[in-house]
Short mmCIF file of C-alpha atoms in Angstrom, two decimals:
data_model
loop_
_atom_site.label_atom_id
_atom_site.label_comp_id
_atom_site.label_asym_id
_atom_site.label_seq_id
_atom_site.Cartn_x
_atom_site.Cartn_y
_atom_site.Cartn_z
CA UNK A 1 12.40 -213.80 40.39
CA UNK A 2 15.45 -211.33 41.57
CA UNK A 3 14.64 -209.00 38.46
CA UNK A 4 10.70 -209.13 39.19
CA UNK A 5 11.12 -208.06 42.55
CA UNK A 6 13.96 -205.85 41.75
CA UNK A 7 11.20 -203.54 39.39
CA UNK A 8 8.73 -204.09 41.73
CA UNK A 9 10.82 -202.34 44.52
CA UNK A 10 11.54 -199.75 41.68
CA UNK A 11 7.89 -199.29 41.33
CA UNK A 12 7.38 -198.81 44.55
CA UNK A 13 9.79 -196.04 44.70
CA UNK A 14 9.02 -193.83 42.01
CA UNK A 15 5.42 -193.87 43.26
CA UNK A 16 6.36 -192.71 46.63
CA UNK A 17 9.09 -190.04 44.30
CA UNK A 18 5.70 -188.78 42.00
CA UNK A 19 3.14 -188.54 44.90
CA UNK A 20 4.86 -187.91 48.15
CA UNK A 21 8.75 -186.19 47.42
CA UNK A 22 8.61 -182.17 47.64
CA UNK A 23 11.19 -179.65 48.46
CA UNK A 24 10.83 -178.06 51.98
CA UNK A 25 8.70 -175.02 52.03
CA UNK A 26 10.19 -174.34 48.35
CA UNK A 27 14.11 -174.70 49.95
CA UNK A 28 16.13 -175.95 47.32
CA UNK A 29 18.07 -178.61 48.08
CA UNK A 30 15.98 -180.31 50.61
CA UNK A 31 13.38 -182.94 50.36
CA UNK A 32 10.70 -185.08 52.39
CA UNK A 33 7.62 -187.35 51.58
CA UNK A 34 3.80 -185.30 52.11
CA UNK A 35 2.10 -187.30 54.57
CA UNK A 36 -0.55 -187.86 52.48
CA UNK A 37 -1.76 -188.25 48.84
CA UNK A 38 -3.51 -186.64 47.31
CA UNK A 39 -2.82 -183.91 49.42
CA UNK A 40 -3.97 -180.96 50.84
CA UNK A 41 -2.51 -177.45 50.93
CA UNK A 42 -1.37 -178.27 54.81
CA UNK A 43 -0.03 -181.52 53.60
CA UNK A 44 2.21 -179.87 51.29
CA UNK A 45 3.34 -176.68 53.69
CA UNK A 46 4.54 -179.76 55.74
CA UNK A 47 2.09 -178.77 58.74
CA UNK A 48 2.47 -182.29 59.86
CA UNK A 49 5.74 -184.36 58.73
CA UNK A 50 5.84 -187.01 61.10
CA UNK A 51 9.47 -187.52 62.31
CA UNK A 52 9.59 -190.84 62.58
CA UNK A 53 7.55 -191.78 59.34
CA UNK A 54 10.44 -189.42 57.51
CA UNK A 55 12.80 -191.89 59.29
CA UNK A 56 11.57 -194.87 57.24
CA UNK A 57 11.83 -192.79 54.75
CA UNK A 58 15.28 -192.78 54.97
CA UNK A 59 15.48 -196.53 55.40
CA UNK A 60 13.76 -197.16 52.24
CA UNK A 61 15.72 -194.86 50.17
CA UNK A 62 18.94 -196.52 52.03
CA UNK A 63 16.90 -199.86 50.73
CA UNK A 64 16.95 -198.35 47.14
CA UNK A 65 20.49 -197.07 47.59
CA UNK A 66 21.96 -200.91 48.17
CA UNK A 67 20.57 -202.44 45.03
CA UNK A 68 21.54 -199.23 42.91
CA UNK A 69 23.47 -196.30 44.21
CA UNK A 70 22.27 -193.78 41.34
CA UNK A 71 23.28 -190.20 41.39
CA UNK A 72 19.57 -189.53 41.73
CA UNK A 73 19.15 -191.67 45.08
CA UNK A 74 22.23 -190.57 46.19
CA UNK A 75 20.90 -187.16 45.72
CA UNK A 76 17.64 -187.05 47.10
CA UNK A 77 18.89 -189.27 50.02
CA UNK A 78 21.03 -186.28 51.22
CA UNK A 79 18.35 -183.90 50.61
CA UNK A 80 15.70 -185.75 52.80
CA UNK A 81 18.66 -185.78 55.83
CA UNK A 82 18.73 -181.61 55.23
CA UNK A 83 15.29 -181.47 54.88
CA UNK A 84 14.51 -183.43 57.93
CA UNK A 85 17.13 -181.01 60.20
CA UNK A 86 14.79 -178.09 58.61
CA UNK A 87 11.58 -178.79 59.22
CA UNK A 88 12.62 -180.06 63.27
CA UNK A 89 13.69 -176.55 63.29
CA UNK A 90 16.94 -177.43 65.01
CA UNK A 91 18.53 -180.29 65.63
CA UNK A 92 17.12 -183.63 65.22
CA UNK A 93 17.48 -184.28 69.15
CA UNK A 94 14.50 -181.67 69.23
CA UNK A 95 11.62 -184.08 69.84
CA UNK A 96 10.62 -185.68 73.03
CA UNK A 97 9.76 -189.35 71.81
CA UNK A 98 12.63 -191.38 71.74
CA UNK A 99 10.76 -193.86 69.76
CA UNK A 100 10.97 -191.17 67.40
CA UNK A 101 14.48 -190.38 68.23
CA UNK A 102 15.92 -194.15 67.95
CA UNK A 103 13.73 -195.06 64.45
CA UNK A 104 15.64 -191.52 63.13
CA UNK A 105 19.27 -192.74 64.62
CA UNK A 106 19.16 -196.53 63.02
CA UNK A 107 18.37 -194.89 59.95
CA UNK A 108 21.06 -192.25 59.95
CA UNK A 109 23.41 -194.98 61.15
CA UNK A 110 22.97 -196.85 58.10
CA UNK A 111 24.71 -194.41 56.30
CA UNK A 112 27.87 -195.33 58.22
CA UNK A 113 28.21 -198.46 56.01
CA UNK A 114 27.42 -196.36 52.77
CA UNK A 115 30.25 -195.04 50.40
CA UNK A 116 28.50 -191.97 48.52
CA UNK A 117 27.58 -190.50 51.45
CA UNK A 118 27.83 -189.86 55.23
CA UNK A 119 25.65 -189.72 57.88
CA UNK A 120 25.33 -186.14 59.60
CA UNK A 121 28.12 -184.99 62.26
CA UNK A 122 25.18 -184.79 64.77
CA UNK A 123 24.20 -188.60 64.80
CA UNK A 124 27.08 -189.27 67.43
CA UNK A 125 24.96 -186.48 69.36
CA UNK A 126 21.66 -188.20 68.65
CA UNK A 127 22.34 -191.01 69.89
CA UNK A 128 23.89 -189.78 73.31
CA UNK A 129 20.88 -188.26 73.63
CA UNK A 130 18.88 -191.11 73.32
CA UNK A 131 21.50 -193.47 75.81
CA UNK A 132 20.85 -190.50 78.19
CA UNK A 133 17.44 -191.01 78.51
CA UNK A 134 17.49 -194.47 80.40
CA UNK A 135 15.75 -194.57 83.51
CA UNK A 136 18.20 -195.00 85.88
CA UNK A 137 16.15 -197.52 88.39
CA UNK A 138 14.62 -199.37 85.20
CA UNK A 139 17.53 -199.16 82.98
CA UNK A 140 15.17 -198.63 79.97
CA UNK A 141 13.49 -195.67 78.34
CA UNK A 142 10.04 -194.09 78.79
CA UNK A 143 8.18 -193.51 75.75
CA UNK A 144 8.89 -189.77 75.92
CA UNK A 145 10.40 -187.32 78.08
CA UNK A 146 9.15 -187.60 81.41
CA UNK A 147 6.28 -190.59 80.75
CA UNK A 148 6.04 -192.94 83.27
CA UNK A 149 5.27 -195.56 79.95
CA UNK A 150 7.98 -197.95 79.18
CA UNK A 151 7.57 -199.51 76.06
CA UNK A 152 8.66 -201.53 73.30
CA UNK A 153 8.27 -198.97 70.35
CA UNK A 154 10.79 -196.77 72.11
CA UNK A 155 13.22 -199.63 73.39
CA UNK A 156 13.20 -202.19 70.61
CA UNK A 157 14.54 -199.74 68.31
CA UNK A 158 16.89 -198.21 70.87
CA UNK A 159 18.48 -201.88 71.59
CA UNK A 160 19.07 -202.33 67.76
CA UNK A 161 20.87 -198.89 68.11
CA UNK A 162 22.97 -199.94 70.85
CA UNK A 163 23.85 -203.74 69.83
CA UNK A 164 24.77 -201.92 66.13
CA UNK A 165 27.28 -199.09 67.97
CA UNK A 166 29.27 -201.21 70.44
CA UNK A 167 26.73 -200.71 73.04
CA UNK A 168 26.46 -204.38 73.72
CA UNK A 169 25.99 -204.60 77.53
CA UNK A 170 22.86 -201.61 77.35
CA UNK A 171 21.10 -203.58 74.22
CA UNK A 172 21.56 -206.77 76.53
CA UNK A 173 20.24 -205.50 79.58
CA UNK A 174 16.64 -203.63 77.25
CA UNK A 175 15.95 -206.88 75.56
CA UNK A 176 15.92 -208.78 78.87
CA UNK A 177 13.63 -206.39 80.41
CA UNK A 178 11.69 -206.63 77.47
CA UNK A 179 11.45 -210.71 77.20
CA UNK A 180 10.72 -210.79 81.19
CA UNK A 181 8.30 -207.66 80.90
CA UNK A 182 6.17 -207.70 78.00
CA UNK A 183 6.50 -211.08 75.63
CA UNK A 184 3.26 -213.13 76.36
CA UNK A 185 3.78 -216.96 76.53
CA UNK A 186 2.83 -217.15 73.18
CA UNK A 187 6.38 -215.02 72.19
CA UNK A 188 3.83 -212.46 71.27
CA UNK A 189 5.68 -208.93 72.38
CA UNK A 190 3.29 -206.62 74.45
CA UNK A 191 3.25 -203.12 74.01
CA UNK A 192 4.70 -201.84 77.54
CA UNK A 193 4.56 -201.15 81.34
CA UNK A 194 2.86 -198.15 82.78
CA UNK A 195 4.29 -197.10 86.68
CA UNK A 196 1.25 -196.01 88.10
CA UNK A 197 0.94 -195.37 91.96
CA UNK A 198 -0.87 -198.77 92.02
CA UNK A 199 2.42 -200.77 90.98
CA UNK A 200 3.40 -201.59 87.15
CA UNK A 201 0.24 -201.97 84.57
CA UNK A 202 1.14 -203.97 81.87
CA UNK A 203 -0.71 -202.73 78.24
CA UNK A 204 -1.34 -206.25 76.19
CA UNK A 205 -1.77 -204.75 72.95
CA UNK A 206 -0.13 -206.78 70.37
CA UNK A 207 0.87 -204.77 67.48
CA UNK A 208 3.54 -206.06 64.78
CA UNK A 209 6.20 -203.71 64.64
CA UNK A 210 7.32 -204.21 68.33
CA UNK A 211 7.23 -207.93 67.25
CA UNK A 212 9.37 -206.63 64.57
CA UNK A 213 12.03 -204.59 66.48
CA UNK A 214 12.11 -206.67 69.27
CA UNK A 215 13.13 -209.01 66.85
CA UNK A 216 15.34 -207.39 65.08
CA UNK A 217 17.00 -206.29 68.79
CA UNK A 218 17.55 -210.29 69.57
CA UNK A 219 19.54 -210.59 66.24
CA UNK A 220 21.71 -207.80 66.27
CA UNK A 221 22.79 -209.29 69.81
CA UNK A 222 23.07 -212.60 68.74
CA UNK A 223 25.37 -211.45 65.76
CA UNK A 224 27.32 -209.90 67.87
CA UNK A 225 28.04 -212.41 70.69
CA UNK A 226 28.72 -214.77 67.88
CA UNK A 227 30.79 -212.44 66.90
CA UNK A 228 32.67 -212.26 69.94
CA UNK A 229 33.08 -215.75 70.60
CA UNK A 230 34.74 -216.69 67.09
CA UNK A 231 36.60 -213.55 66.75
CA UNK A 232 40.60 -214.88 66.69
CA UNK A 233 42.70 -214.04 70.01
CA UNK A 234 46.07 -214.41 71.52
CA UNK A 235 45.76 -214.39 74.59
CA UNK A 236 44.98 -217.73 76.30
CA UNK A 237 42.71 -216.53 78.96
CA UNK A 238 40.60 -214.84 76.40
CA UNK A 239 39.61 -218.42 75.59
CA UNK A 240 36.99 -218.55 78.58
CA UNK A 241 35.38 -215.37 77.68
CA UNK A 242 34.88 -216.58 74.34
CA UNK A 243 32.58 -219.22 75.27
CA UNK A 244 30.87 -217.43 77.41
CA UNK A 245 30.23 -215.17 74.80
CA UNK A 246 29.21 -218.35 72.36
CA UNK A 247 26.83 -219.46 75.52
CA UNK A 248 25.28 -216.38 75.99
CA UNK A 249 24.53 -216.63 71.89
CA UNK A 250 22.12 -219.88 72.41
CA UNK A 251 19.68 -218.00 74.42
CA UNK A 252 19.12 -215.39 71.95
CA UNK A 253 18.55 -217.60 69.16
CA UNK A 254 16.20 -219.59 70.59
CA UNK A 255 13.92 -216.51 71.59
CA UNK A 256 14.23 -215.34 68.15
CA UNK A 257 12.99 -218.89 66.19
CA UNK A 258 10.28 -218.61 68.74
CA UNK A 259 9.10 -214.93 67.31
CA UNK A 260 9.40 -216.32 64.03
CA UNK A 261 7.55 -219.00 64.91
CA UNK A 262 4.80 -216.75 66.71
CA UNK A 263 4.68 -214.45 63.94
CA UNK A 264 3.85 -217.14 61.46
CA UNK A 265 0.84 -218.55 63.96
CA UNK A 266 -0.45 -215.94 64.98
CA UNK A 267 0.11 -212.53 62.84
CA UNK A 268 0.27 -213.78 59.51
CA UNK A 269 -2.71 -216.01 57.21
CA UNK A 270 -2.78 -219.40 56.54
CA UNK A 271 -0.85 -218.68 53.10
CA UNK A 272 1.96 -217.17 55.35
CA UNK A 273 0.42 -213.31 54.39
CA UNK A 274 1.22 -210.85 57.18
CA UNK A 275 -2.36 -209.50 57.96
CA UNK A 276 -2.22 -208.76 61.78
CA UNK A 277 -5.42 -206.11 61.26
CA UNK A 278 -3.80 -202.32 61.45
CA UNK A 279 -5.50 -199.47 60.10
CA UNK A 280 -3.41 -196.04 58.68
CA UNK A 281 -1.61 -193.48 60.32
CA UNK A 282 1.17 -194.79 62.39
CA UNK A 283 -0.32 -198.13 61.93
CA UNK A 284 0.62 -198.11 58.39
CA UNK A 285 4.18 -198.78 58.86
CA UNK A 286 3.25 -201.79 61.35
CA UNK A 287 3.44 -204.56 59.21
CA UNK A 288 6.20 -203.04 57.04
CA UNK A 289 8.08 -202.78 59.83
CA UNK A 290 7.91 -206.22 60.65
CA UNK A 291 8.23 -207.68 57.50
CA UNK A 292 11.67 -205.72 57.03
CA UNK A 293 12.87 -207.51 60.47
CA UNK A 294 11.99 -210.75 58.85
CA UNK A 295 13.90 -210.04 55.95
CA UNK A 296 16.89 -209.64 58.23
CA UNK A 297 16.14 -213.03 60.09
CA UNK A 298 16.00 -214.67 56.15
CA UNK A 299 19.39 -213.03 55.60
CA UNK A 300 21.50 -212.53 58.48
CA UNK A 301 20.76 -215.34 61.08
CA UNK A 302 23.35 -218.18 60.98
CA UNK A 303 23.08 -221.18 58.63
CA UNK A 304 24.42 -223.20 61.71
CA UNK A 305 21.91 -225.33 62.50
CA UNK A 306 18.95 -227.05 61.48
CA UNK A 307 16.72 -224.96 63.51
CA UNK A 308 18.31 -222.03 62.33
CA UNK A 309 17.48 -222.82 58.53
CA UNK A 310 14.27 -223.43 59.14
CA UNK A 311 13.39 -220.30 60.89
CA UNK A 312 15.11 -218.74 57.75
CA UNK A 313 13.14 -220.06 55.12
CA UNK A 314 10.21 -219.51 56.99
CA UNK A 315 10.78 -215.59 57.81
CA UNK A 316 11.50 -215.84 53.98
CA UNK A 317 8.37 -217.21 53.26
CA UNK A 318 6.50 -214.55 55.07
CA UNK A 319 7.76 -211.82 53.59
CA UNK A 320 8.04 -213.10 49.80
CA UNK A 321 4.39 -214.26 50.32
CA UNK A 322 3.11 -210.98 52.02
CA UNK A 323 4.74 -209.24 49.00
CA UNK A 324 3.23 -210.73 46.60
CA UNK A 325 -0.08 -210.41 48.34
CA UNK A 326 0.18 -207.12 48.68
CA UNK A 327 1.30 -206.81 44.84
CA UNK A 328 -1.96 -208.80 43.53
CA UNK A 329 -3.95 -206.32 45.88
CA UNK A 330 -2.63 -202.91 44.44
CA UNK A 331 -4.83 -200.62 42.33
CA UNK A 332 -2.39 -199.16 39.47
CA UNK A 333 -2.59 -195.15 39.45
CA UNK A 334 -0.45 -193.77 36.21
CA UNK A 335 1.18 -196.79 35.92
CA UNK A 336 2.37 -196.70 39.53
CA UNK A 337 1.00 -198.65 42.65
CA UNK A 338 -0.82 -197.78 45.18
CA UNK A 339 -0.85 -200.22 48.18
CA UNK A 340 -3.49 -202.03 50.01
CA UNK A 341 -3.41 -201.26 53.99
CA UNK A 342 -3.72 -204.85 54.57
CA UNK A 343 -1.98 -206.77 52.35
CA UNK A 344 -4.73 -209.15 51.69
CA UNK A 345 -7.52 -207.22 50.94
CA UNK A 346 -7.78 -204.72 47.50
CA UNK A 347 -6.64 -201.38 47.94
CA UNK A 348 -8.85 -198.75 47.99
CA UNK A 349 -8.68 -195.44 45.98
CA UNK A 350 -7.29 -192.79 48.46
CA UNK A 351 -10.17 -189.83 47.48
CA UNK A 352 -13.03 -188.29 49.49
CA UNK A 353 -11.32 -189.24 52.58
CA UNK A 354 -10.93 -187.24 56.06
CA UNK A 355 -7.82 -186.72 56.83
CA UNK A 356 -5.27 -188.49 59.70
CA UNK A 357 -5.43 -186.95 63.00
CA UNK A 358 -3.32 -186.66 66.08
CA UNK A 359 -4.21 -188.14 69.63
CA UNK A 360 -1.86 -188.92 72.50
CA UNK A 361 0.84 -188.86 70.61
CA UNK A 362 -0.25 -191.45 67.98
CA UNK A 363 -1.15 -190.25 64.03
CA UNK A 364 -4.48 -192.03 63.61
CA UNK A 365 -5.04 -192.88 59.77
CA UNK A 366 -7.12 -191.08 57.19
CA UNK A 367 -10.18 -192.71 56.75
CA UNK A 368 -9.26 -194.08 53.57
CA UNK A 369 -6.03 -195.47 54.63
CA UNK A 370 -4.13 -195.97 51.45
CA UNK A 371 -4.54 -192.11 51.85
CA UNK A 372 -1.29 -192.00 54.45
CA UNK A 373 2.31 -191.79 53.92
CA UNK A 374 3.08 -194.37 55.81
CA UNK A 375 0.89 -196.68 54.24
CA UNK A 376 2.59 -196.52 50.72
CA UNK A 377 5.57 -196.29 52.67
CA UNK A 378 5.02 -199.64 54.11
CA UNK A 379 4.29 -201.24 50.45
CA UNK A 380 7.14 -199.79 50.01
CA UNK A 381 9.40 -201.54 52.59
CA UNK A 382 7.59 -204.31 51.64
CA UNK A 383 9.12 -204.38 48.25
CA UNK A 384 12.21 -204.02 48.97
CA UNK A 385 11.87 -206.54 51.68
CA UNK A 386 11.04 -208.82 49.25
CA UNK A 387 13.54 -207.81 46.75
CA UNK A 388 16.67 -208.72 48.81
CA UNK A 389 15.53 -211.61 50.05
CA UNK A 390 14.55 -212.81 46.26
CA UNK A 391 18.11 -212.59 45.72
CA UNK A 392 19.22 -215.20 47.85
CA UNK A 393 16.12 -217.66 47.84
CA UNK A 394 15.53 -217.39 44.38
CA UNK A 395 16.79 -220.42 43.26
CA UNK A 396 14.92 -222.51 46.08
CA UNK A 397 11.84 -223.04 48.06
CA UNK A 398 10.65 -221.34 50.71
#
């Protein structure tokens, strides 16, 4: 099963590498994915690029990059960060969504743990930026410079930042406002709080990625409190810290079963198929999103416990079954896949189709969605979701 979703992921890849890959404006040495195929002459000047779809971009190539560090990967990996830096025109602190901002840093931070190649100089920069946009009476971010919205696609991804860099206390302190702000008694997380004159206004819109991040967020501070609490000491005192450290663990891993748990009721199909209903745009990396923070549950959470193995093989579940949903779904173009936008239902052939538009800040989807970037993209993550967690569940049920 490894090997099958191993070429799969492969697949994936060089149809996302034949469609969507091109040089910036003709630069050599750079690279970035079209926002849409097939595309149009604005498509390919790079009119659009969509920062923060480019970001995933990175993440998937960093995906690729872990199962098989090729020249080639390693390659076009580094010419996707330069291309990126050119088309911002300046540096990549230039943009005034931090969603956009944090999705862009996690990726670039990945590189930290890579041996072929290191992330840009400027990250340390990026990030400071980001830190330095916390409201200082909330102690979270808005949505963009000078928004008075305060939500989780900007500080989900912005916690996993923090908890990854030694930024313990500040991930701590977003996820809580998160959990008491904006997760619905169902563990379902809410899209954010809007400070109007009238007092906060809560928007209930449920979409999967900030179930996904916020996710995500939970585990990165679980692993690291655990990590706290059985790292070795010598001093005595530092005894009583520890278990403070191993209490404050318990209550993140009990909020994250419950997202499993939610995700499984409530965003996914009977036959455990992610299929929360998004449409292209930025709605096509939704799901992918989320099934990539599932993948991380399946891998990373602790074995300790009963509980704990259970909410593995069930986040494994999810995403092996989503993936193969969204395999049987694909049409085959040249030999290469092209991805359904909902996993469940048959793709459709991305032709004819208006293309995706801007409003409010949001990328609305093509009208054929399997049109979008981020919509292959997603099938994309999707794979290579699947692909690690094959690896370790291969040899047993999920």
């Amino acid at each position: 099963m490894l090997e099958m979703w191993a070429h799969r992921a492969d697949l994936a890849e060089a149809a996302i590498n034949d469609r969507h890959a091109s040089k910036v404006w003709g630069i050599p040495g750079t690279n970035l994915g079209v926002v849409a195929w097939p595309s149009a002459s604005r498509d390919e000047m790079f009119l659009h690029w969509h920062y923060w779809w480019q970001a995933h971009y990175l993440d998937c190539q960093i995906d690729a990059l872990s199962r098989g560090a090729t020249n080639v990967r390693v390659k076009r990996l580094k010419r996707t960060v330069r291309g990126a830096r050119i088309r911002n025109l300046g540096p990549l602190t230039r943009n005034r969504y931090y969603d956009d901002k944090a999705w862009m840093a996690l990726a670039l931070g990945r590189l930290r743990g890579t041996q072929r190649i290191q992330p840009p100089s400027t990250l340390d920069t990026l990030e400071f930026d980001i830190i330095s946009g916390v409201d200082p009476a909330l102690g979270v971010l808005p949505w963009k410079v000078g928004a008075n919205f305060f939500n989780v696609p900007a500080n989900g991804p912005a916690a996993i930042m923090c908890a990854r860099t030694g930024r313990l206390d500040l991930a701590i302190s977003i996820a809580d406002w998160i959990e008491r702000n904006l997760v619905s008694d169902e563990f379902l997380v809410m899209d954010g709080v809007r400070m109007s004159m009238h007092g906060p206004e809560v928007n209930r819109d449920i979409h999967p990625y900030n179930q996904g991040t916020f996710m995500t967020a939970e585990l990165e501070i679980a692993l690291a409190l655990r990590a706290m609490a059985t790292a070795p000491s010598d001093a005595d005192n530092m005894e009583y810290a520890e278990a403070d450290n191993a209490d404050a663990y318990i209550p993140h891993v009990m909020l994250l079963r419950d997202l499993v748990q939610a995700t499984a009721t409530h965003l996914a199909s009977t036959h455990y198929v992610l299929n929360w209903p998004t449409a292209g745009g930025d709605g096509g990396l939704f799901n992918g999103i989320l099934a990539r923070a599932l993948a991380e549950v399946a891998l990373r959470l602790p074995s300790d416990s009963h509980l704990n193995r259970a909410t593995k093989r069930l986040a494994a579940r999810l995403v092996l079954n989503s993936a193969d949903s969204a395999w049987r779904h694909r049409l085959e173009v040249d030999g290469l896949p092209v991805f359904p936008h909902h996993w469940d239902e048959d793709a459709q052939l991305p032709r004819n189709s208006v293309p995706a538009t801007s409003e409010r800040g949001t990328i609305l989807g093509s009208t054929v969605a399997e049109r979008d970037f981020s919509v292959q993209l997603s099938g994309w993550m999707l794979m290579e979701a699947a692909a690690r967690v094959a690896e370790k569940y291969s040899a047993t049920r999920v």
